[in-house]
mmCIF file of C-alpha atoms and ligand atoms in Angstrom:
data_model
loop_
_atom_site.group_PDB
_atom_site.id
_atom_site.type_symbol
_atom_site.label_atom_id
_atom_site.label_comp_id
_atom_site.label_asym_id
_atom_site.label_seq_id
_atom_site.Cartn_x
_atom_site.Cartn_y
_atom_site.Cartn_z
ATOM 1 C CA UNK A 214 31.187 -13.690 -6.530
ATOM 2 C CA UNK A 215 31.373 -16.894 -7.815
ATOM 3 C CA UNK A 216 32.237 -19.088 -11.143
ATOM 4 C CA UNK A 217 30.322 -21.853 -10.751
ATOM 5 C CA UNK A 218 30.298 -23.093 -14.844
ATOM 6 C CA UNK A 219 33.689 -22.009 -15.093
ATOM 7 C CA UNK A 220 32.574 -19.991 -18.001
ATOM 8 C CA UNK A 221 34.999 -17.458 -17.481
ATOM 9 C CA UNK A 222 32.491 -14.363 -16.630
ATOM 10 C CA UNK A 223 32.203 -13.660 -13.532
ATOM 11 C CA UNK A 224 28.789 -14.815 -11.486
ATOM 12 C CA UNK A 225 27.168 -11.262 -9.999
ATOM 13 C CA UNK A 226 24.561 -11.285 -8.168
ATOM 14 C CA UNK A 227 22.133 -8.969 -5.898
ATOM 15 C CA UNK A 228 21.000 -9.783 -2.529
ATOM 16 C CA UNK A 229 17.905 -8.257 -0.423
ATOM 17 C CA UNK A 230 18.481 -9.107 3.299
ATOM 18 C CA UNK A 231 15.456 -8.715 5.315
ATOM 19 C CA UNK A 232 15.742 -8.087 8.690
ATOM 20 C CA UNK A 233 19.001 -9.942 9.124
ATOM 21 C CA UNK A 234 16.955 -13.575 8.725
ATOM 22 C CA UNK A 235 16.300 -14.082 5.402
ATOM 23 C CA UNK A 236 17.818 -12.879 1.831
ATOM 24 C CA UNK A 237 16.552 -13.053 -1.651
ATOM 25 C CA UNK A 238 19.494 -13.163 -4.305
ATOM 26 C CA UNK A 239 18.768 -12.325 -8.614
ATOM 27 C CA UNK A 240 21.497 -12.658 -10.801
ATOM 28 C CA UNK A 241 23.342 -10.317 -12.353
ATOM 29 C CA UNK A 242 24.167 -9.768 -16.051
ATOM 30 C CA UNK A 243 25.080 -5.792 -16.231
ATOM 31 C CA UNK A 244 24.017 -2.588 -14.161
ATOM 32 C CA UNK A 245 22.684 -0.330 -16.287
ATOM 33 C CA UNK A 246 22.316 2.114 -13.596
ATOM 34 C CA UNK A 247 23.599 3.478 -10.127
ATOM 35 C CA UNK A 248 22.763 6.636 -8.516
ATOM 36 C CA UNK A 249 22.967 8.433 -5.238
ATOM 37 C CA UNK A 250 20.073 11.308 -4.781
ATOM 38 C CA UNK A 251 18.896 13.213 -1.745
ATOM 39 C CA UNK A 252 16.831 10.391 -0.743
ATOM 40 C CA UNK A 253 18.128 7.028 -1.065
ATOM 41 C CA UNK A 254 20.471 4.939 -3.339
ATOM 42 C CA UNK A 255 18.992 4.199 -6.512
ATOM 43 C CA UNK A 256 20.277 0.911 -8.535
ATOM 44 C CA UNK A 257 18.743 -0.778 -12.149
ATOM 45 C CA UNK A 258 20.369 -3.466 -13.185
ATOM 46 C CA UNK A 259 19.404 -6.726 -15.797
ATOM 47 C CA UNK A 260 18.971 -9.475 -13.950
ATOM 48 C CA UNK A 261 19.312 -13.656 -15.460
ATOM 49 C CA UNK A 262 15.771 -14.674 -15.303
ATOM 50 C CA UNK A 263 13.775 -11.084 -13.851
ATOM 51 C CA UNK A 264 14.546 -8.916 -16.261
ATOM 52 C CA UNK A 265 15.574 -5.188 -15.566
ATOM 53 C CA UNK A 266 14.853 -4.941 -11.931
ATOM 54 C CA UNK A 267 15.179 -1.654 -9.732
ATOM 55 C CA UNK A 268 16.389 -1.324 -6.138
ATOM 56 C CA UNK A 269 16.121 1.636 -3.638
ATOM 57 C CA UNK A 270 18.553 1.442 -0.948
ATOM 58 C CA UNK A 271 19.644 -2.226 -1.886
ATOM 59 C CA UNK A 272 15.909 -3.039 -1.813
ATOM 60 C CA UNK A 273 13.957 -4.452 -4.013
ATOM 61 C CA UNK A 274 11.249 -2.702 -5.383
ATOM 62 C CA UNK A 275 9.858 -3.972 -9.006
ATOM 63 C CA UNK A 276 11.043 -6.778 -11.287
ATOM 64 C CA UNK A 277 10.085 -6.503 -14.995
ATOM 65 C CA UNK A 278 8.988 -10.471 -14.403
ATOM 66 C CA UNK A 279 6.556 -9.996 -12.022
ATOM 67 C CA UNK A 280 5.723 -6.586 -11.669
ATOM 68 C CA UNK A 281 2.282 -7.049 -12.768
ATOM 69 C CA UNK A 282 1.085 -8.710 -10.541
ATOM 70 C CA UNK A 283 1.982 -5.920 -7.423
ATOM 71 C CA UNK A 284 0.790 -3.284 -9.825
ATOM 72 C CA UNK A 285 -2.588 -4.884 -10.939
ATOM 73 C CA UNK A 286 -3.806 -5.348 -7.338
ATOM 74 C CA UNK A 287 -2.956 -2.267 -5.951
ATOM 75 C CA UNK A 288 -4.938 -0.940 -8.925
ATOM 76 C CA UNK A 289 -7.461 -3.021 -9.918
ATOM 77 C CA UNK A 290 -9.188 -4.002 -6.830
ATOM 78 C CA UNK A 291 -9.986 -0.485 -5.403
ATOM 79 C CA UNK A 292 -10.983 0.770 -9.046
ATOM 80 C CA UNK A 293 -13.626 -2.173 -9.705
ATOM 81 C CA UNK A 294 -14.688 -2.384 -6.728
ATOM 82 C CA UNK A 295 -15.847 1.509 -7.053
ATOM 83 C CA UNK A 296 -18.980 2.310 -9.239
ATOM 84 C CA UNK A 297 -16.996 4.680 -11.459
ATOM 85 C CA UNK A 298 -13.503 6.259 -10.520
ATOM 86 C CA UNK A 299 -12.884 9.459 -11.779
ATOM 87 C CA UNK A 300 -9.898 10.520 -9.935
ATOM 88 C CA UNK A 301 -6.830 8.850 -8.664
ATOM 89 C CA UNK A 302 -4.156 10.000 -6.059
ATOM 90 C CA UNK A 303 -1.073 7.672 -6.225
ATOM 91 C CA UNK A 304 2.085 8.684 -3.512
ATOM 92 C CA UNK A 305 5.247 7.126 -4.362
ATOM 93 C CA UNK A 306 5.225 4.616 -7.283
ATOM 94 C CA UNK A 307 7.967 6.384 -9.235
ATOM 95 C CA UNK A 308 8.310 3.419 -11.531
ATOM 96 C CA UNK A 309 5.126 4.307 -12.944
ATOM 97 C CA UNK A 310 3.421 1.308 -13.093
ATOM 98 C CA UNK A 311 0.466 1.878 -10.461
ATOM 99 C CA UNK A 312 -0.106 4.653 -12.753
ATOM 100 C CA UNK A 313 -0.557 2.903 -15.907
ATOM 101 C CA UNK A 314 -2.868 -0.067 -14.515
ATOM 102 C CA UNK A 315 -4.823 3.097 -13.085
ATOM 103 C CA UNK A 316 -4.946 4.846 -16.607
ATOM 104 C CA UNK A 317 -6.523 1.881 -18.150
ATOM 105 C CA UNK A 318 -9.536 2.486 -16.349
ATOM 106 C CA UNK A 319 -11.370 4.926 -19.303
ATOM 107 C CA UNK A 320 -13.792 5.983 -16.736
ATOM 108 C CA UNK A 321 -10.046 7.972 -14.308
ATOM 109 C CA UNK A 322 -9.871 11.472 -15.983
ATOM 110 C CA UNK A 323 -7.623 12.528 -13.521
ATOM 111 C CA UNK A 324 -4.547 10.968 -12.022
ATOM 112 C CA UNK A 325 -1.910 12.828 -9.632
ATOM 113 C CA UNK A 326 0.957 10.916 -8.649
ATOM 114 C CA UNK A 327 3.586 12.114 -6.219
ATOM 115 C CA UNK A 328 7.359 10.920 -5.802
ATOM 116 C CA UNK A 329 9.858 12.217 -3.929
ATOM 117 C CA UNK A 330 12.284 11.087 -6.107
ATOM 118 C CA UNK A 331 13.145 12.314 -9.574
ATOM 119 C CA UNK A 332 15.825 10.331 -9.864
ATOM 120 C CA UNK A 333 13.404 6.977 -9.590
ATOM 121 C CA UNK A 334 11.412 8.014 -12.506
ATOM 122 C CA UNK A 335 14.408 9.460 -14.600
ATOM 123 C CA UNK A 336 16.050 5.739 -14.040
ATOM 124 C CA UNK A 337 12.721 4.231 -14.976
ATOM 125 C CA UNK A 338 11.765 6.152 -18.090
ATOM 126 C CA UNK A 339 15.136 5.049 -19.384
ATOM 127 C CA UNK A 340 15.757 1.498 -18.502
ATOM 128 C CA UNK A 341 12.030 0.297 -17.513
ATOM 129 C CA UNK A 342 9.997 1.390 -20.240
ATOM 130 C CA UNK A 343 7.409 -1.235 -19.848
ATOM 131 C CA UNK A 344 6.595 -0.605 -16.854
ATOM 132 C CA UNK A 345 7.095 3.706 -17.001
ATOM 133 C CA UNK A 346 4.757 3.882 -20.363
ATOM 134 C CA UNK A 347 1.951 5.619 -18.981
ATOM 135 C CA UNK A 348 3.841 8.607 -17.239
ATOM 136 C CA UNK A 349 3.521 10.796 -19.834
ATOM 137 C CA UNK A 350 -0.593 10.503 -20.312
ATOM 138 C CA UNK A 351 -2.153 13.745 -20.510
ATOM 139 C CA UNK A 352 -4.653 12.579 -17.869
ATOM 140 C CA UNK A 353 -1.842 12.136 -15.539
ATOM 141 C CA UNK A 354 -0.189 14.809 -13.446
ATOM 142 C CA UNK A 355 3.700 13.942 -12.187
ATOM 143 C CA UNK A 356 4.658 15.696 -9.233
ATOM 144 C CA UNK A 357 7.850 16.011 -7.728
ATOM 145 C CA UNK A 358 7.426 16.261 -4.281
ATOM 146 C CA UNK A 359 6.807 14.527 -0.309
ATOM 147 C CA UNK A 360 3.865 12.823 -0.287
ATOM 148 C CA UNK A 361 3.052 14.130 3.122
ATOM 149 C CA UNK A 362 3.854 17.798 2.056
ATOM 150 C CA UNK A 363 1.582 17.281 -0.780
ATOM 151 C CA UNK A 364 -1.593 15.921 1.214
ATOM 152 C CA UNK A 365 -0.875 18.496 3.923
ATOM 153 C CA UNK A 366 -1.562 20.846 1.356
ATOM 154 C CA UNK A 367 -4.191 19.489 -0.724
ATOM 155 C CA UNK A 368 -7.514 20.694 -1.372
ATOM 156 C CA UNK A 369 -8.692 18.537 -4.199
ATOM 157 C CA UNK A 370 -10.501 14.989 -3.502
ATOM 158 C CA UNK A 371 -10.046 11.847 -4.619
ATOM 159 C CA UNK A 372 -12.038 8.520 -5.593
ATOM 160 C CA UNK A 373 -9.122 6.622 -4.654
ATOM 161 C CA UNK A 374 -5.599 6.945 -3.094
ATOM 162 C CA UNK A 375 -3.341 4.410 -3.801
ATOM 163 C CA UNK A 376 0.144 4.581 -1.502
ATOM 164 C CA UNK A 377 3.004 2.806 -3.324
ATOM 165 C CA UNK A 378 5.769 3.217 -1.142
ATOM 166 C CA UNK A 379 8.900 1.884 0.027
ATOM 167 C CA UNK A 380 8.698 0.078 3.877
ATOM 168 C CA UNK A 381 8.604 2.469 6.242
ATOM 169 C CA UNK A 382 12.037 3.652 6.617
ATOM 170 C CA UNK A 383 14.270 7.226 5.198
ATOM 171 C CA UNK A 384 11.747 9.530 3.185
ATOM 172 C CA UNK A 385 8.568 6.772 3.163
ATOM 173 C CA UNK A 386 8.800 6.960 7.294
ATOM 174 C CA UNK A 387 5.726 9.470 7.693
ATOM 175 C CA UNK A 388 3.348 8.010 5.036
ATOM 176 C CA UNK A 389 3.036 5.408 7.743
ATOM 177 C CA UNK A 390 2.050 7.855 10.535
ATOM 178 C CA UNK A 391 -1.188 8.427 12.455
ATOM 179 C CA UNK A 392 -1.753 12.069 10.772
ATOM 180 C CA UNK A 393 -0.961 11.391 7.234
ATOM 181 C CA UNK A 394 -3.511 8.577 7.160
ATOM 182 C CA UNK A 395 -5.737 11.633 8.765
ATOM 183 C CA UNK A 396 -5.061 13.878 6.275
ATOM 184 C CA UNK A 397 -5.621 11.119 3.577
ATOM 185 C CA UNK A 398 -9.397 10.090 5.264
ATOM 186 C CA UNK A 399 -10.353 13.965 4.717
ATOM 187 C CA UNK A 400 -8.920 13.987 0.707
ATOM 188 C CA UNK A 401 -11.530 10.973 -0.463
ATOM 189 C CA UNK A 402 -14.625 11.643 -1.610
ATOM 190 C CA UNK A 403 -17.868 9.891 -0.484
ATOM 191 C CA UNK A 404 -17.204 6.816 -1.297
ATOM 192 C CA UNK A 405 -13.353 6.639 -1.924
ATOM 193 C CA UNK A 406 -10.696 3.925 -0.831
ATOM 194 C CA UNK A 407 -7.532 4.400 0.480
ATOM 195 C CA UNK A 408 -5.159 1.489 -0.526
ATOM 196 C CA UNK A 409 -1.611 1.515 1.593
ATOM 197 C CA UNK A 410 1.350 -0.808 1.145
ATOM 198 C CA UNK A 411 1.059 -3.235 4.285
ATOM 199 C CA UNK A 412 3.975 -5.235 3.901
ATOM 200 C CA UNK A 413 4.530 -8.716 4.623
ATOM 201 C CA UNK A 414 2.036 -11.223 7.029
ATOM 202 C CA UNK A 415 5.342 -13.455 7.562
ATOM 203 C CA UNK A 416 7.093 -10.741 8.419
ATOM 204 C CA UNK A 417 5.705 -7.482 9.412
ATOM 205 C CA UNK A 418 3.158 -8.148 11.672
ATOM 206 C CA UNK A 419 4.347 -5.412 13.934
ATOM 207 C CA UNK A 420 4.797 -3.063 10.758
ATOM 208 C CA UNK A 421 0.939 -3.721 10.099
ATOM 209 C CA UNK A 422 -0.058 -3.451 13.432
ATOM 210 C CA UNK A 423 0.954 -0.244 13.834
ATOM 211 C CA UNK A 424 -0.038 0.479 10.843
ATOM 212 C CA UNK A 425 -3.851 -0.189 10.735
ATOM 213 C CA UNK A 426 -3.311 0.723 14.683
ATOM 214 C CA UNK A 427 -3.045 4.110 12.845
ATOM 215 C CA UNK A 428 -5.452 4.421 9.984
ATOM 216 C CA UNK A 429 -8.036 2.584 12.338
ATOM 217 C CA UNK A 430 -10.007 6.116 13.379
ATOM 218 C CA UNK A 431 -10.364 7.650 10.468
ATOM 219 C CA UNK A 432 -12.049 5.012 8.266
ATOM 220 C CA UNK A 433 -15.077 2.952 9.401
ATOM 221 C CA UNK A 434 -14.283 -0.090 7.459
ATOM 222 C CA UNK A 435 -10.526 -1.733 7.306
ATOM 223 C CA UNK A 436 -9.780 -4.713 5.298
ATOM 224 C CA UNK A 437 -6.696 -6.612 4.118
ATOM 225 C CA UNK A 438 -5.539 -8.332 1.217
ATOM 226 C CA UNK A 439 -2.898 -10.485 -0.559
ATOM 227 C CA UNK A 440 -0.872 -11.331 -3.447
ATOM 228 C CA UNK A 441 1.583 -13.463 -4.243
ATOM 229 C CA UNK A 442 5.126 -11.923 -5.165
ATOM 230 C CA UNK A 443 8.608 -12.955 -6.850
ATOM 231 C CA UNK A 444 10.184 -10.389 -5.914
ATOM 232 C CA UNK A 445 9.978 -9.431 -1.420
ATOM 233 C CA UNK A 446 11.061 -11.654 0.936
ATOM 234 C CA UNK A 447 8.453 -14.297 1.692
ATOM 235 C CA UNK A 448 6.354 -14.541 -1.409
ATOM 236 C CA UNK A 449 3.619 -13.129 0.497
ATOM 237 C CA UNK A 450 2.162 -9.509 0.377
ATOM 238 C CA UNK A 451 -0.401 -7.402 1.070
ATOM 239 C CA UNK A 452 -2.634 -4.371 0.755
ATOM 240 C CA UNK A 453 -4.938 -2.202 3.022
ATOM 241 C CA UNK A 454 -8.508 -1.711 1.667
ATOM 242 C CA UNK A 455 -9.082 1.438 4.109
ATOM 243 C CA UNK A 456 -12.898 3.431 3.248
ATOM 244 C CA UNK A 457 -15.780 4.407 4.796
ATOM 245 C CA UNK A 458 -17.790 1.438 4.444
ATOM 246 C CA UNK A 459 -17.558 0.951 0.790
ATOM 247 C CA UNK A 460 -16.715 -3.253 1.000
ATOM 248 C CA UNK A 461 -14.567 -5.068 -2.043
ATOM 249 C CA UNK A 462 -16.333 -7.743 -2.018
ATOM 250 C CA UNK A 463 -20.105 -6.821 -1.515
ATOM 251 C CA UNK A 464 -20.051 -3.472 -3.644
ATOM 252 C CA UNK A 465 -17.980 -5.319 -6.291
ATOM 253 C CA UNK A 466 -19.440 -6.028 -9.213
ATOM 254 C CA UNK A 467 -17.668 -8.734 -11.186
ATOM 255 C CA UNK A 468 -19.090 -7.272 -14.823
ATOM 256 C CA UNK A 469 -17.242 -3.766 -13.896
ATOM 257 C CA UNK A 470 -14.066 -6.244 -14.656
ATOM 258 C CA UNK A 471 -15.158 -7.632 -17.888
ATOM 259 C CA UNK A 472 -13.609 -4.720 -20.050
ATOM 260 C CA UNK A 473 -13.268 -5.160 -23.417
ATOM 261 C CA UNK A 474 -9.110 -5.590 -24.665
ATOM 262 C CA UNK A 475 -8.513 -5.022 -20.953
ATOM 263 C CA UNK A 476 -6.650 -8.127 -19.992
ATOM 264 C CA UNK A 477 -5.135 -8.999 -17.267
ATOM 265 C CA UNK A 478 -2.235 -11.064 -16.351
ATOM 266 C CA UNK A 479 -2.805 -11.887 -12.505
ATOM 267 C CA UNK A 480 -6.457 -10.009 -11.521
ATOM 268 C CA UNK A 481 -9.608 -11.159 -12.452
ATOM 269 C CA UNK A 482 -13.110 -11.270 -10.645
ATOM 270 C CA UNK A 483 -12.106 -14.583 -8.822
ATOM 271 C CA UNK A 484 -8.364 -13.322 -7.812
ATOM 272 C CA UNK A 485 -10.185 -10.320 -6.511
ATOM 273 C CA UNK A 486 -12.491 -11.796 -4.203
ATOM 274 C CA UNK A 487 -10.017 -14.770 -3.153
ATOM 275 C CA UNK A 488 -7.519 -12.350 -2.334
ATOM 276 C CA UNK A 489 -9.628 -11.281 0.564
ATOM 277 C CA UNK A 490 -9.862 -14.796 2.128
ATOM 278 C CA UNK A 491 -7.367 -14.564 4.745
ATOM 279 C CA UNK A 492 -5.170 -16.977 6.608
ATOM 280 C CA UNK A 493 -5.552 -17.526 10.486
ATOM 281 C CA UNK A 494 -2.093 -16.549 11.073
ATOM 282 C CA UNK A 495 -2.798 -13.578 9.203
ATOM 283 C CA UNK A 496 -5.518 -12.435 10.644
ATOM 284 C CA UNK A 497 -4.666 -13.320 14.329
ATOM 285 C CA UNK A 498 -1.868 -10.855 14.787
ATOM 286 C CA UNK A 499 -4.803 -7.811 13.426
ATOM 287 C CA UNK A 500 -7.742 -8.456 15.849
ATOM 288 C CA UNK A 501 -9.829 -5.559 16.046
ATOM 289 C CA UNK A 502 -7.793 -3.763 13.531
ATOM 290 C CA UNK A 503 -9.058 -5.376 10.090
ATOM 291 C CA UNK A 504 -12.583 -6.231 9.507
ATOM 292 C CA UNK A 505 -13.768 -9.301 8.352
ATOM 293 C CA UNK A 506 -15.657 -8.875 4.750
ATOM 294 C CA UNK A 507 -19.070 -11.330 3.721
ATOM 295 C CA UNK A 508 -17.279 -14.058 1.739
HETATM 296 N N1 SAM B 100 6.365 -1.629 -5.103
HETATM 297 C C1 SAM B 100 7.370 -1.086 -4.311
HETATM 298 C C2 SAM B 100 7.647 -1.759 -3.006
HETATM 299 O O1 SAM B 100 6.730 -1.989 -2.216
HETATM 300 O O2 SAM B 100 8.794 -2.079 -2.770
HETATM 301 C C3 SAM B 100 7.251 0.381 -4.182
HETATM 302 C C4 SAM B 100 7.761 0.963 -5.444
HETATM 303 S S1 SAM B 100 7.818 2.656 -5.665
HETATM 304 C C5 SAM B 100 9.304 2.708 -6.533
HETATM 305 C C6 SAM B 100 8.051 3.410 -4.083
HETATM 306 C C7 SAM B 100 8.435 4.864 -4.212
HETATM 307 O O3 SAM B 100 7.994 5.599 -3.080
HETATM 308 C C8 SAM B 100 9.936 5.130 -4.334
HETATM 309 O O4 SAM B 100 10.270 5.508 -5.640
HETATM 310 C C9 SAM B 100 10.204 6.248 -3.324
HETATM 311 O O5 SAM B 100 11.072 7.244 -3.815
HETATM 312 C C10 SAM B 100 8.787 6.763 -3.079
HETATM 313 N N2 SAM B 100 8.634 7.483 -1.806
HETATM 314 C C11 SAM B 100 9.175 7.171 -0.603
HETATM 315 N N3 SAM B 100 8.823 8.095 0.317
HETATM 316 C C12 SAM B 100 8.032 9.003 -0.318
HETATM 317 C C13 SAM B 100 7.354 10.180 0.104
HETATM 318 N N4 SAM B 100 7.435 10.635 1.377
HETATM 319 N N5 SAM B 100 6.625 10.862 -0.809
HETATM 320 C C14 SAM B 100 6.523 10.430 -2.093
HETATM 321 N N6 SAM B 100 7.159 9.323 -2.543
HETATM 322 C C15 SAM B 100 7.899 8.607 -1.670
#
């Protein structure tokens, strides 16, 4: 804590330390929320220049500033690349926004999200309403429960399944195994697309590697994107594009994106297929475990 314009308040601020190298500080004008669940330690508090921003376990997950942009890639992308999603299975993403880029799609009739955490969407409701605004559609269905529990008992299928988890530590640990992303392959229908959290290419090469070491025999076709991000350590982030040979960039049709009042603040055709352009350094840590799409 600091005073640097001797204005008398105090200077708070929050800092994300990744991996002991690197940490990303916001500023803090008031909490407006701290909570202990089963799961993790859940924190919302209004930031100087990010607005509200929430934090599981000290770590960051969504900033009212930038959200958007996380949110409408993890989204978009999967849902224009396919001809015309009907259903949508999103694990984690208690904040709720995943779910309400996915519920502007007027062709999704059915949406199932899973948390683990009540508390996460309780928090959200109240302090992030922006970004919690679609959890109470009628097409969506809120479920309180493991996200592995949930797909080990799952019948239904899905057009696309869209993981929005935490890294893979505590509660989010198994939506990063081998038999989850098993159990996922069998819930998609014919042409569906699994999109997973993959973490930073700075960073977490060895978190991706393990991860697309994982998802790599149940899906024929594994590709990668990236986004750029406020908010995680880096600036960098990506996305899995897992399916079974439905490709974003050759079965994407840029018209599908051209929707009517449906703007966007960071996707658009061009964002979509750039985002699939991929640095060497990415790509040279995932030989043989991404495939290269026809740019
Ligand atoms: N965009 C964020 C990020 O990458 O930092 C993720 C945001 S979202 C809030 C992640 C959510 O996944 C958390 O609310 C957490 O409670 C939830 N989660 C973690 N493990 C889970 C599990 N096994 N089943 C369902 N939800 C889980």
């Amino acid at each position: 804590m600091t005073d640097e314009n001797n204005s008398g308040k105090l200077d708070l601020w929050v800092t994300e330390t990744h991996k002991n190298m690197v940490s990303l500080g916001f500023r803090v004008e008031r909490t407006l929320f701290s909570g202990t669940s089963a799961y993790q330690q859940v924190d919302v508090v209004e930031t100087a220049g990010h607005g509200t921003l929430l934090l599981n376990d000290g770590i960051v997950m969504v900033s009212e500033r930038d959200e958007f942009v996380y949110h409408e890639m993890i989204a978009h992308v999967p849902l224009f690349t396919i001809a015309e999603p009907r259903s949508v299975l999103i694990i984690g993403g208690g904040d709720g926004g995943t779910a309400r880029e996915v519920l502007r799609h007027k062709s999704v009739k059915r949406a199932v999200m899973v948390e683990i955490d009540q508390m996460v969407v309780d928090a959200c409701k109240k302090h992030m309403p922006s970004v919690s605004c679609a959890l109470d559609d009628p097409r969506l269905e809120l479920i309180i429960d493991d996200g592995v529990k949930y797909a080990q008992n799952c019948t239904e299928t899905f057009d696309a399944v869209l993981i929005d988890s935490t890294d893979p530590i505590g509660p989010a640990q198994p939506l990063f195994d081998r038999s989850f992303y098993k159990k996922i392959a069998g819930l998609l229908s014919e042409n569906g697309v699994m999109i997973s959290q993959s973490e930073s290419p700075f960073y977490d090469t060895e978190i991706q590697n393990s991860m697309f070491s994982n998802q790599r025999p149940f899906f024929e076709k594994i590709h990668m994107y990236t986004f750029s991000t406020l908010t995680y350590p880096g600036g960098l982030w990506s996305f899995g594009f897992a399916s079974n040979g439905l490709c974003p960039i050759r079965d994407f049709d840029p018209k599908r994106a051209a929707v009517p009042g449906m703007d966007m603040q960071y996707y658009n055709p061009a964002v979509h297929r750039a985002a699939f352009a991929l640095p060497g350094f990415v790509t040279r840590g995932l030989t043989g475990l991404i495939d290269p799409v026809p740019l």
